[in-house]
């Protein structure tokens, strides 16, 4: 089969990690007889510098006519002083909205080989951690009405948290489907003790649960969930939550695995289309130095193979290759500890390609 993939290298370490991922995809294509056709497009700071707009229409058009999108990272110090509506991060939000990417899957997996990097006590994570945060991505406070007004207290800014039942229902269904493929346990996280939008969220999730009687559903308030995540993370399997809570909780979940440089993500639309990107950012401090860890992007490509192209054998092969170089003792700087061999971005890509060949 042939697949069209839009590449958004973006800023900072984005182009470097994308380059290694393309090598890995090409190797998979060669081994399994698939053709991956890549088209690189501009977004973020790179697009601001080149064409004065963080998300050119041509980028959106190429993404829409592709089967999937692979994104590196956007943003950096250089553009930090721009007004909110012109910042590189707007490109991400624009892509999510324009491409209808309402479901964000963020797995937080503790790699056995990297267990030492986990900041929690060994007894808390004994037996490993494997959580998926399913975050609603095109609604809520990120996209609600926002603005400024004058009040008696001076300039006042507001951002509205708002959810329609259809938005809650479709993300809940993604989460229940995910739970069915895993351990049939779903925690829905909200703030229903205070927020009206959360009360609606909770009632819609409860309704959807009727179609998934095999799944054990629990509801948890966001403050409690944030606490439980470090107290006893093993109680979680699949978590479903709103855009803003998911933003925060997925960073927390990734940190407790100790390897933010390792974690991929998928943002899915209705159907099979998806945008895949590492969880980490553009890391401008190490950009262009062959230091970045490309594994999160490579694992994002594995998610693309699995979710958009339905190629689970190929996806497993990529994941296996990543694990194999870890167990051979190779480490990039972000996951380095004494006794291991430090390697750069390019060598990591090359070694993963080699592991796939074996
Ligand atoms: C994320 C990021 C984005 C978000 C930013 C860059 C807009 O933090 O993907 O988690 O808040 O969604
Ligand atoms: Mg975030």
Tab-separated table of C-alpha atoms and ligand atoms in Angstrom:
chain	number	residue	atom	x	y	z
A	1	UNK	CA	0.000	0.000	0.000
A	2	UNK	CA	0.971	3.613	-0.479
A	3	UNK	CA	0.405	6.183	2.207
A	4	UNK	CA	0.628	9.965	2.044
A	5	UNK	CA	2.093	11.567	5.146
A	6	UNK	CA	2.332	15.305	5.774
A	7	UNK	CA	5.430	16.165	7.788
A	8	UNK	CA	5.443	19.202	10.038
A	9	UNK	CA	9.004	19.413	11.350
A	10	UNK	CA	8.338	22.764	13.068
A	11	UNK	CA	10.903	24.350	15.366
A	12	UNK	CA	13.766	23.575	17.718
A	13	UNK	CA	14.535	19.869	17.775
A	14	UNK	CA	11.447	19.147	15.610
A	15	UNK	CA	13.317	18.822	12.280
A	16	UNK	CA	15.962	16.517	13.808
A	17	UNK	CA	13.539	14.089	15.394
A	18	UNK	CA	11.393	14.044	12.246
A	19	UNK	CA	14.424	13.211	10.116
A	20	UNK	CA	15.183	10.118	12.194
A	21	UNK	CA	11.544	9.051	12.157
A	22	UNK	CA	11.440	9.256	8.366
A	23	UNK	CA	14.458	6.931	8.244
A	24	UNK	CA	12.623	4.450	10.456
A	25	UNK	CA	9.397	4.668	8.418
A	26	UNK	CA	11.340	4.114	5.199
A	27	UNK	CA	12.958	1.055	6.688
A	28	UNK	CA	9.526	-0.315	7.649
A	29	UNK	CA	8.274	0.464	4.136
A	30	UNK	CA	11.192	-1.409	2.632
A	31	UNK	CA	10.786	-4.411	4.914
A	32	UNK	CA	7.008	-4.766	4.582
A	33	UNK	CA	6.501	-3.456	1.050
A	34	UNK	CA	4.724	-0.168	1.825
A	35	UNK	CA	5.332	3.160	0.133
A	36	UNK	CA	5.371	6.205	2.383
A	37	UNK	CA	5.223	9.455	0.509
A	38	UNK	CA	6.264	12.401	2.682
A	39	UNK	CA	5.428	16.048	2.053
A	40	UNK	CA	7.047	18.565	4.380
A	41	UNK	CA	5.025	21.642	5.283
A	42	UNK	CA	5.577	24.726	7.414
A	43	UNK	CA	3.973	25.486	10.777
A	44	UNK	CA	4.893	27.307	13.967
A	45	UNK	CA	7.877	29.622	14.264
A	46	UNK	CA	9.398	28.280	11.060
A	47	UNK	CA	6.264	29.368	9.194
A	48	UNK	CA	6.217	32.774	10.925
A	49	UNK	CA	9.779	33.374	9.759
A	50	UNK	CA	9.182	32.107	6.239
A	51	UNK	CA	5.733	33.467	5.392
A	52	UNK	CA	4.657	35.594	8.377
A	53	UNK	CA	1.881	33.247	9.515
A	54	UNK	CA	2.195	30.312	11.921
A	55	UNK	CA	-0.300	28.163	10.021
A	56	UNK	CA	-0.398	28.866	6.272
A	57	UNK	CA	-3.458	27.652	4.359
A	58	UNK	CA	-1.185	25.522	2.158
A	59	UNK	CA	-0.154	23.555	5.270
A	60	UNK	CA	-3.762	22.844	6.158
A	61	UNK	CA	-4.494	21.829	2.555
A	62	UNK	CA	-1.585	19.372	2.388
A	63	UNK	CA	-2.570	17.876	5.761
A	64	UNK	CA	-6.184	17.471	4.650
A	65	UNK	CA	-5.190	15.621	1.504
A	66	UNK	CA	-2.777	13.324	3.368
A	67	UNK	CA	-3.596	10.072	5.146
A	68	UNK	CA	-1.869	11.222	8.335
A	69	UNK	CA	0.291	13.992	9.766
A	70	UNK	CA	3.549	13.640	11.667
A	71	UNK	CA	4.553	16.678	13.703
A	72	UNK	CA	7.869	17.423	15.447
A	73	UNK	CA	7.366	20.381	17.769
A	74	UNK	CA	6.597	24.065	17.501
A	75	UNK	CA	7.606	27.139	19.477
A	76	UNK	CA	10.730	28.676	20.916
A	77	UNK	CA	12.156	31.700	22.710
A	78	UNK	CA	12.414	33.641	19.506
A	79	UNK	CA	8.635	33.915	19.182
A	80	UNK	CA	7.770	34.087	22.904
A	81	UNK	CA	7.108	37.810	22.891
A	82	UNK	CA	4.563	37.749	20.061
A	83	UNK	CA	0.921	38.495	21.004
A	84	UNK	CA	-1.168	35.435	21.969
A	85	UNK	CA	-2.970	35.110	18.647
A	86	UNK	CA	0.303	35.097	16.675
A	87	UNK	CA	2.330	32.651	18.751
A	88	UNK	CA	3.572	29.415	17.155
A	89	UNK	CA	1.351	27.398	19.531
A	90	UNK	CA	-1.640	28.766	17.645
A	91	UNK	CA	-0.558	26.532	14.777
A	92	UNK	CA	-1.188	23.441	16.891
A	93	UNK	CA	-4.594	24.658	17.997
A	94	UNK	CA	-5.456	25.616	14.408
A	95	UNK	CA	-4.432	22.208	13.099
A	96	UNK	CA	-6.462	20.432	15.776
A	97	UNK	CA	-9.577	22.438	14.986
A	98	UNK	CA	-9.266	22.494	11.196
A	99	UNK	CA	-8.484	18.799	10.966
A	100	UNK	CA	-11.218	17.836	13.442
A	101	UNK	CA	-8.750	16.090	15.778
A	102	UNK	CA	-11.056	15.758	18.748
A	103	UNK	CA	-9.484	12.739	20.463
A	104	UNK	CA	-6.023	12.941	21.913
A	105	UNK	CA	-4.468	9.694	23.109
A	106	UNK	CA	-1.525	10.104	25.440
A	107	UNK	CA	-0.079	6.862	26.677
A	108	UNK	CA	2.110	7.084	29.764
A	109	UNK	CA	4.139	3.928	29.754
A	110	UNK	CA	6.965	3.115	32.098
A	111	UNK	CA	9.720	1.477	30.094
A	112	UNK	CA	11.105	-1.304	32.232
A	113	UNK	CA	14.595	-0.417	30.988
A	114	UNK	CA	14.154	3.159	32.290
A	115	UNK	CA	12.480	2.414	35.617
A	116	UNK	CA	15.314	4.175	37.479
A	117	UNK	CA	14.268	7.463	35.883
A	118	UNK	CA	10.829	7.303	37.530
A	119	UNK	CA	10.646	9.900	40.317
A	120	UNK	CA	8.220	7.791	42.404
A	121	UNK	CA	9.333	5.245	44.985
A	122	UNK	CA	9.957	1.767	43.538
A	123	UNK	CA	7.161	0.221	45.624
A	124	UNK	CA	4.610	2.618	44.090
A	125	UNK	CA	5.439	1.602	40.531
A	126	UNK	CA	6.241	-2.025	41.114
A	127	UNK	CA	5.051	-4.098	38.177
A	128	UNK	CA	5.109	-1.109	35.825
A	129	UNK	CA	2.785	1.674	34.790
A	130	UNK	CA	0.666	1.735	31.675
A	131	UNK	CA	-1.926	4.499	31.535
A	132	UNK	CA	-3.640	6.140	28.579
A	133	UNK	CA	-5.034	9.622	28.956
A	134	UNK	CA	-7.817	10.260	26.447
A	135	UNK	CA	-8.088	14.024	26.246
A	136	UNK	CA	-10.852	15.947	24.490
A	137	UNK	CA	-8.970	18.200	22.077
A	138	UNK	CA	-11.185	20.558	20.112
A	139	UNK	CA	-13.579	21.918	22.726
A	140	UNK	CA	-13.718	23.319	26.220
A	141	UNK	CA	-11.938	26.399	27.468
A	142	UNK	CA	-9.312	26.258	24.702
A	143	UNK	CA	-11.907	27.061	22.077
A	144	UNK	CA	-14.691	28.754	24.047
A	145	UNK	CA	-15.474	32.426	23.812
A	146	UNK	CA	-12.605	34.529	25.069
A	147	UNK	CA	-11.819	38.187	25.382
A	148	UNK	CA	-11.343	41.279	27.491
A	149	UNK	CA	-13.843	43.601	29.076
A	150	UNK	CA	-13.678	46.466	31.538
A	151	UNK	CA	-15.120	45.921	34.977
A	152	UNK	CA	-14.946	47.875	38.238
A	153	UNK	CA	-11.784	45.883	39.018
A	154	UNK	CA	-10.074	47.073	35.847
A	155	UNK	CA	-9.238	45.132	32.677
A	156	UNK	CA	-10.802	41.683	32.931
A	157	UNK	CA	-10.040	38.694	30.744
A	158	UNK	CA	-12.194	35.619	30.299
A	159	UNK	CA	-12.115	32.194	28.609
A	160	UNK	CA	-15.298	30.174	28.627
A	161	UNK	CA	-15.371	26.453	29.442
A	162	UNK	CA	-18.226	24.991	27.444
A	163	UNK	CA	-19.103	21.468	26.311
A	164	UNK	CA	-21.912	20.209	24.138
A	165	UNK	CA	-23.220	16.713	24.810
A	166	UNK	CA	-22.155	15.523	21.362
A	167	UNK	CA	-18.574	16.587	22.088
A	168	UNK	CA	-18.601	14.653	25.350
A	169	UNK	CA	-20.296	11.629	23.824
A	170	UNK	CA	-17.807	11.164	21.002
A	171	UNK	CA	-14.740	11.435	23.242
A	172	UNK	CA	-16.368	9.124	25.799
A	173	UNK	CA	-16.919	6.538	23.063
A	174	UNK	CA	-13.255	6.700	22.042
A	175	UNK	CA	-12.283	6.160	25.675
A	176	UNK	CA	-14.696	3.278	26.236
A	177	UNK	CA	-13.489	1.610	23.014
A	178	UNK	CA	-9.926	1.995	24.248
A	179	UNK	CA	-10.874	0.541	27.639
A	180	UNK	CA	-12.479	-2.452	25.897
A	181	UNK	CA	-9.161	-3.153	24.127
A	182	UNK	CA	-7.259	-2.884	27.395
A	183	UNK	CA	-8.288	-3.733	30.956
A	184	UNK	CA	-11.914	-2.572	30.783
A	185	UNK	CA	-11.393	0.140	33.375
A	186	UNK	CA	-12.165	3.790	32.725
A	187	UNK	CA	-11.854	6.806	35.017
A	188	UNK	CA	-13.651	9.944	33.883
A	189	UNK	CA	-12.118	13.058	35.396
A	190	UNK	CA	-14.085	16.268	35.913
A	191	UNK	CA	-14.877	18.964	38.456
A	192	UNK	CA	-18.550	18.182	38.819
A	193	UNK	CA	-18.627	19.438	42.414
A	194	UNK	CA	-18.196	22.975	41.069
A	195	UNK	CA	-18.598	23.263	37.296
A	196	UNK	CA	-21.844	23.010	35.358
A	197	UNK	CA	-19.928	21.872	32.262
A	198	UNK	CA	-18.483	19.021	34.333
A	199	UNK	CA	-21.943	17.979	35.544
A	200	UNK	CA	-23.036	17.664	31.929
A	201	UNK	CA	-19.796	15.794	31.161
A	202	UNK	CA	-20.462	13.336	33.956
A	203	UNK	CA	-24.049	12.686	32.975
A	204	UNK	CA	-23.184	12.106	29.297
A	205	UNK	CA	-20.294	9.766	30.179
A	206	UNK	CA	-22.671	7.836	32.453
A	207	UNK	CA	-25.177	7.557	29.597
A	208	UNK	CA	-22.527	6.277	27.163
A	209	UNK	CA	-21.476	3.721	29.785
A	210	UNK	CA	-24.809	1.925	29.276
A	211	UNK	CA	-23.483	0.697	25.909
A	212	UNK	CA	-20.314	-0.628	27.518
A	213	UNK	CA	-21.525	-2.745	30.390
A	214	UNK	CA	-18.210	-4.659	30.492
A	215	UNK	CA	-16.277	-1.520	31.362
A	216	UNK	CA	-15.926	-0.535	34.985
A	217	UNK	CA	-16.462	3.242	35.016
A	218	UNK	CA	-15.472	5.535	37.852
A	219	UNK	CA	-15.731	9.313	38.183
A	220	UNK	CA	-13.093	11.374	39.880
A	221	UNK	CA	-12.599	15.066	40.529
A	222	UNK	CA	-9.556	16.549	38.845
A	223	UNK	CA	-7.871	17.627	42.096
A	224	UNK	CA	-8.226	14.150	43.534
A	225	UNK	CA	-7.075	12.568	40.259
A	226	UNK	CA	-3.916	14.712	40.238
A	227	UNK	CA	-3.202	13.528	43.771
A	228	UNK	CA	-4.038	9.870	43.081
A	229	UNK	CA	-1.749	9.936	40.053
A	230	UNK	CA	1.296	10.252	42.309
A	231	UNK	CA	-0.115	8.399	45.321
A	232	UNK	CA	-1.226	5.260	43.502
A	233	UNK	CA	-0.948	5.573	39.713
A	234	UNK	CA	-1.483	1.848	39.187
A	235	UNK	CA	-5.187	2.267	39.930
A	236	UNK	CA	-5.528	3.968	36.514
A	237	UNK	CA	-5.799	2.321	33.156
A	238	UNK	CA	-7.726	4.592	30.753
A	239	UNK	CA	-8.571	8.138	31.823
A	240	UNK	CA	-10.974	10.353	29.885
A	241	UNK	CA	-11.135	14.048	30.503
A	242	UNK	CA	-11.655	17.536	29.096
A	243	UNK	CA	-9.177	19.561	27.078
A	244	UNK	CA	-7.679	21.595	29.929
A	245	UNK	CA	-7.705	18.836	32.569
A	246	UNK	CA	-6.208	16.467	30.013
A	247	UNK	CA	-3.452	18.940	29.206
A	248	UNK	CA	-2.410	19.052	32.848
A	249	UNK	CA	-3.003	15.433	33.785
A	250	UNK	CA	-1.166	14.065	30.745
A	251	UNK	CA	1.957	16.043	31.657
A	252	UNK	CA	1.747	14.672	35.182
A	253	UNK	CA	1.211	11.124	33.911
A	254	UNK	CA	4.155	11.418	31.541
A	255	UNK	CA	6.437	12.773	34.239
A	256	UNK	CA	5.804	9.875	36.588
A	257	UNK	CA	7.142	7.543	33.915
A	258	UNK	CA	10.353	9.570	34.097
A	259	UNK	CA	10.744	9.674	30.357
A	260	UNK	CA	8.930	12.540	28.716
A	261	UNK	CA	11.430	12.190	25.854
A	262	UNK	CA	10.003	8.732	25.181
A	263	UNK	CA	6.285	9.373	24.999
A	264	UNK	CA	4.248	9.573	21.796
A	265	UNK	CA	0.747	10.849	21.185
A	266	UNK	CA	-2.023	10.547	18.664
A	267	UNK	CA	-4.714	13.094	17.868
A	268	UNK	CA	-7.531	11.458	15.986
A	269	UNK	CA	-10.413	12.673	13.888
A	270	UNK	CA	-13.534	10.731	13.021
A	271	UNK	CA	-12.475	7.861	10.802
A	272	UNK	CA	-8.820	6.917	10.602
A	273	UNK	CA	-7.158	10.264	10.062
A	274	UNK	CA	-4.730	11.356	12.748
A	275	UNK	CA	-1.910	13.677	13.674
A	276	UNK	CA	0.953	12.097	15.553
A	277	UNK	CA	3.528	13.930	17.623
A	278	UNK	CA	5.858	13.464	20.556
A	279	UNK	CA	4.649	14.786	23.914
A	280	UNK	CA	7.812	16.799	24.484
A	281	UNK	CA	8.259	20.289	23.109
A	282	UNK	CA	10.758	21.989	20.836
A	283	UNK	CA	13.620	22.122	23.403
A	284	UNK	CA	15.367	25.133	21.816
A	285	UNK	CA	18.277	24.802	24.259
A	286	UNK	CA	19.509	21.641	22.549
A	287	UNK	CA	18.257	22.248	19.020
A	288	UNK	CA	20.652	21.485	16.188
A	289	UNK	CA	23.168	19.752	18.464
A	290	UNK	CA	22.377	16.115	17.697
A	291	UNK	CA	21.338	15.661	21.348
A	292	UNK	CA	17.560	15.270	21.120
A	293	UNK	CA	15.888	11.950	21.779
A	294	UNK	CA	13.949	10.972	18.626
A	295	UNK	CA	12.272	7.974	20.284
A	296	UNK	CA	9.010	9.731	21.193
A	297	UNK	CA	8.549	10.772	17.557
A	298	UNK	CA	9.505	7.322	16.319
A	299	UNK	CA	6.973	5.816	18.738
A	300	UNK	CA	4.414	8.343	17.462
A	301	UNK	CA	5.015	6.941	13.984
A	302	UNK	CA	4.323	3.494	15.454
A	303	UNK	CA	0.973	4.817	16.700
A	304	UNK	CA	0.310	6.122	13.183
A	305	UNK	CA	1.022	2.695	11.735
A	306	UNK	CA	-1.362	1.138	14.248
A	307	UNK	CA	-4.267	3.590	14.409
A	308	UNK	CA	-4.404	5.243	10.990
A	309	UNK	CA	-2.981	2.548	8.719
A	310	UNK	CA	-4.074	-0.501	10.716
A	311	UNK	CA	-0.554	-1.959	10.461
A	312	UNK	CA	-0.166	-3.431	13.932
A	313	UNK	CA	2.633	-5.831	13.081
A	314	UNK	CA	4.720	-2.982	11.690
A	315	UNK	CA	3.855	-0.846	14.738
A	316	UNK	CA	4.972	-3.636	17.078
A	317	UNK	CA	8.192	-3.970	15.149
A	318	UNK	CA	9.035	-0.276	15.627
A	319	UNK	CA	8.255	-0.464	19.347
A	320	UNK	CA	10.322	-3.592	19.688
A	321	UNK	CA	13.272	-1.940	17.944
A	322	UNK	CA	13.124	1.034	20.347
A	323	UNK	CA	13.067	-1.284	23.341
A	324	UNK	CA	15.892	-3.330	21.914
A	325	UNK	CA	18.297	-0.409	21.670
A	326	UNK	CA	17.391	0.534	25.247
A	327	UNK	CA	18.111	-2.960	26.463
A	328	UNK	CA	21.387	-2.934	24.546
A	329	UNK	CA	22.295	-0.014	26.832
A	330	UNK	CA	22.103	2.960	24.457
A	331	UNK	CA	20.802	6.216	25.910
A	332	UNK	CA	20.272	9.761	24.678
A	333	UNK	CA	21.224	12.540	27.105
A	334	UNK	CA	17.697	12.971	28.551
A	335	UNK	CA	17.555	9.362	29.772
A	336	UNK	CA	21.253	8.864	30.420
A	337	UNK	CA	22.460	7.293	33.653
A	338	UNK	CA	25.888	6.039	34.685
A	339	UNK	CA	27.013	2.809	33.075
A	340	UNK	CA	25.129	3.309	29.790
A	341	UNK	CA	26.383	4.428	26.412
A	342	UNK	CA	25.486	7.977	25.418
A	343	UNK	CA	24.402	8.359	21.800
A	344	UNK	CA	23.104	11.273	19.719
A	345	UNK	CA	19.938	11.810	17.713
A	346	UNK	CA	21.265	10.403	14.440
A	347	UNK	CA	22.868	7.351	15.973
A	348	UNK	CA	19.611	6.589	17.793
A	349	UNK	CA	17.740	6.650	14.477
A	350	UNK	CA	20.401	4.525	12.798
A	351	UNK	CA	20.404	1.958	15.587
A	352	UNK	CA	16.616	1.650	15.519
A	353	UNK	CA	16.721	1.195	11.732
A	354	UNK	CA	19.355	-1.491	12.224
A	355	UNK	CA	17.263	-3.220	14.902
A	356	UNK	CA	14.321	-3.356	12.476
A	357	UNK	CA	16.547	-4.910	9.864
A	358	UNK	CA	17.546	-7.730	12.180
B	1	LIG	C1	0.004	20.087	24.634
B	1	LIG	C2	0.553	21.484	24.679
B	1	LIG	C3	-0.405	22.386	23.924
B	1	LIG	C4	-1.725	22.357	24.651
B	1	LIG	C5	0.078	23.829	23.715
B	1	LIG	C6	1.438	23.878	23.040
B	1	LIG	C7	-0.916	24.646	22.945
B	1	LIG	O1	0.756	21.881	25.995
B	1	LIG	O2	-0.177	19.580	23.519
B	1	LIG	O3	-0.233	19.520	25.696
B	1	LIG	O4	-1.916	23.080	25.642
B	1	LIG	O5	-2.578	21.596	24.245
B	2	LIG	MG1	0.426	20.331	27.422
